Amino acid sequence: MQEDIRRTVLFLINGFGVDKRDIYDILNDNTVPYINKLARENIYTTMPSIATDYKTGFRMFSIGQKDLPGYKKLGEDMLSKFEKNERFNNIANEVLSRNKKLHIFCYLDNETTIDQAKKIIQCLNDKGIKNIYIHVILRTLKDFTYKKLEKNINSLKLVIFNNPNVNFGVFLGSDMIDKNLNETKELYQMLITEVGERWPDFVRKIDILESKKTKPSEIRPFFITGGFKVEEGDSILFLNYEYVDYTNIVDLFQNPKLYFSLSHLPGDIHVYSLFPLKSKVNITSIYENEESENHLVKYMEKIQTKALIITTQDRIPYINNFCNGLQNVKSDRLDFMLLDDNLPIANVVTNPNYQFYIFDLDISNVNNINELRNALIKADTMLGKVAYQCKLYDYSLFISSLYGISREWKRENNQVYHIDYSNEMPLIIVDRLIIKGKHYVNQGTIINLLPTLINNMKPNNGIPSMISTPSGGILSSLFKR
């Protein structure tokens, strides 16, 4: 390790943000005294984030990409790329040889995913595959509206109505696949029985979901028409654009007897994906993820340092994937530690093996205002301990969030608590060398946060920073020991 590295701590309270509505004040000194004190006494600003969950947040933070990596990979000349892709041709030939249904699970987030879905369907039809069912996965994204969803569905309908070989299957929220096994089992049963919520009037269903303010990712599975039943020998293709956990749904299709005692369960189901996905078994993907140009581990290698991320067990595979530039590898520049309420903070941040520490706390999994208050109190208490150690050992401390929640809860008098942390993320910088009133933070987003932290750890490294002096000079020029 180099001698001039400034040890730095990033304390994340994911789900937390700046509530500009100011309808219900929960951020008082009784709830978050340390956050308020540190914000008053140090540099405090805000930055926007379009992330809606920790996966999107960590991807944008670590690799600095706003769009899903798969969009750029496929690009404009998709048809010619697929024709030359050996894996795609092998998958298409396998599906064609079985002469059974092909089930495509895809996102309809925007015009790009719709256009790419259309082209993939065209490629498959050109290969002779005629019996295709489209199952639509809906996600909660920053710019989502049900009007956009209706427009996207209508756009894909044009393909389906003009193509007798393609039909709609099930519509479902992404939580049905990667959250809870019981919910995934519900989806599986609908797929193999065609029994469930049926809405021939799709527009009416959309109106109901919108009126109830249902999050897209939480939509229970429903279908418009039948005929989509998953049967013996069928194939499944997941049009995923990033590293997603499909462990539950893949396991159900490949080992259904472990979960159900039904008289007939379809077997010999063949599963493929567009990009690598998380699963217990090895799923053949059309593409491999290419390492991104910049990411956390690469920064660690550049300045010869090592990072420790303190998080929960379920998040480690995803965070590791993003921090290694979309590669599922183990780097000697990055370690993980499990987050615990009784974490010995002093021992953690004084470990000589690390120079960069990320505390990954999350307050999003709350169901009412009291749970939110308790989650904030717990996070603030740990922050107080971390801030004390940082001051004691002269570390830099950055406090922020990668995404914010938006919630509504009814009160006892039928009024509504409206908490909206989704617009602006806080950024508090606690460092004796970064002086309030002397330095300022340029406009940026969570994409700019990691380069700023790296620049803070190792000045004069050519990595851009959001922090400047009044004269316009970058903060790194101040680090003289």
PDB file of C-alpha atoms in Angstrom, residues 16 26-37 376-377 380:
ATOM      1  CA  PHE A  16     -32.940   7.320   2.745  1.00  0.00           C
ATOM      2  CA  ILE A  26     -39.378  12.336  10.962  1.00  0.00           C
ATOM      3  CA  LEU A  27     -35.834  13.642  10.584  1.00  0.00           C
ATOM      4  CA  ASN A  28     -35.627  15.423  13.928  1.00  0.00           C
ATOM      5  CA  ASP A  29     -32.893  15.257  16.542  1.00  0.00           C
ATOM      6  CA  ASN A  30     -34.789  12.611  18.504  1.00  0.00           C
ATOM      7  CA  THR A  31     -34.593  10.227  15.534  1.00  0.00           C
ATOM      8  CA  VAL A  32     -31.342  11.073  13.721  1.00  0.00           C
ATOM      9  CA  PRO A  33     -29.222  13.298  16.008  1.00  0.00           C
ATOM     10  CA  TYR A  34     -25.894  12.303  14.444  1.00  0.00           C
ATOM     11  CA  ILE A  35     -27.054  12.839  10.866  1.00  0.00           C
ATOM     12  CA  ASN A  36     -28.379  16.284  11.740  1.00  0.00           C
ATOM     13  CA  LYS A  37     -25.272  17.271  13.708  1.00  0.00           C
ATOM     14  CA  LEU A 376     -33.411   5.385  10.970  1.00  0.00           C
ATOM     15  CA  ILE A 377     -32.595   5.347  14.690  1.00  0.00           C
ATOM     16  CA  ASP A 380     -28.036   6.804  13.009  1.00  0.00           C
TER      17      ASP A 380
END
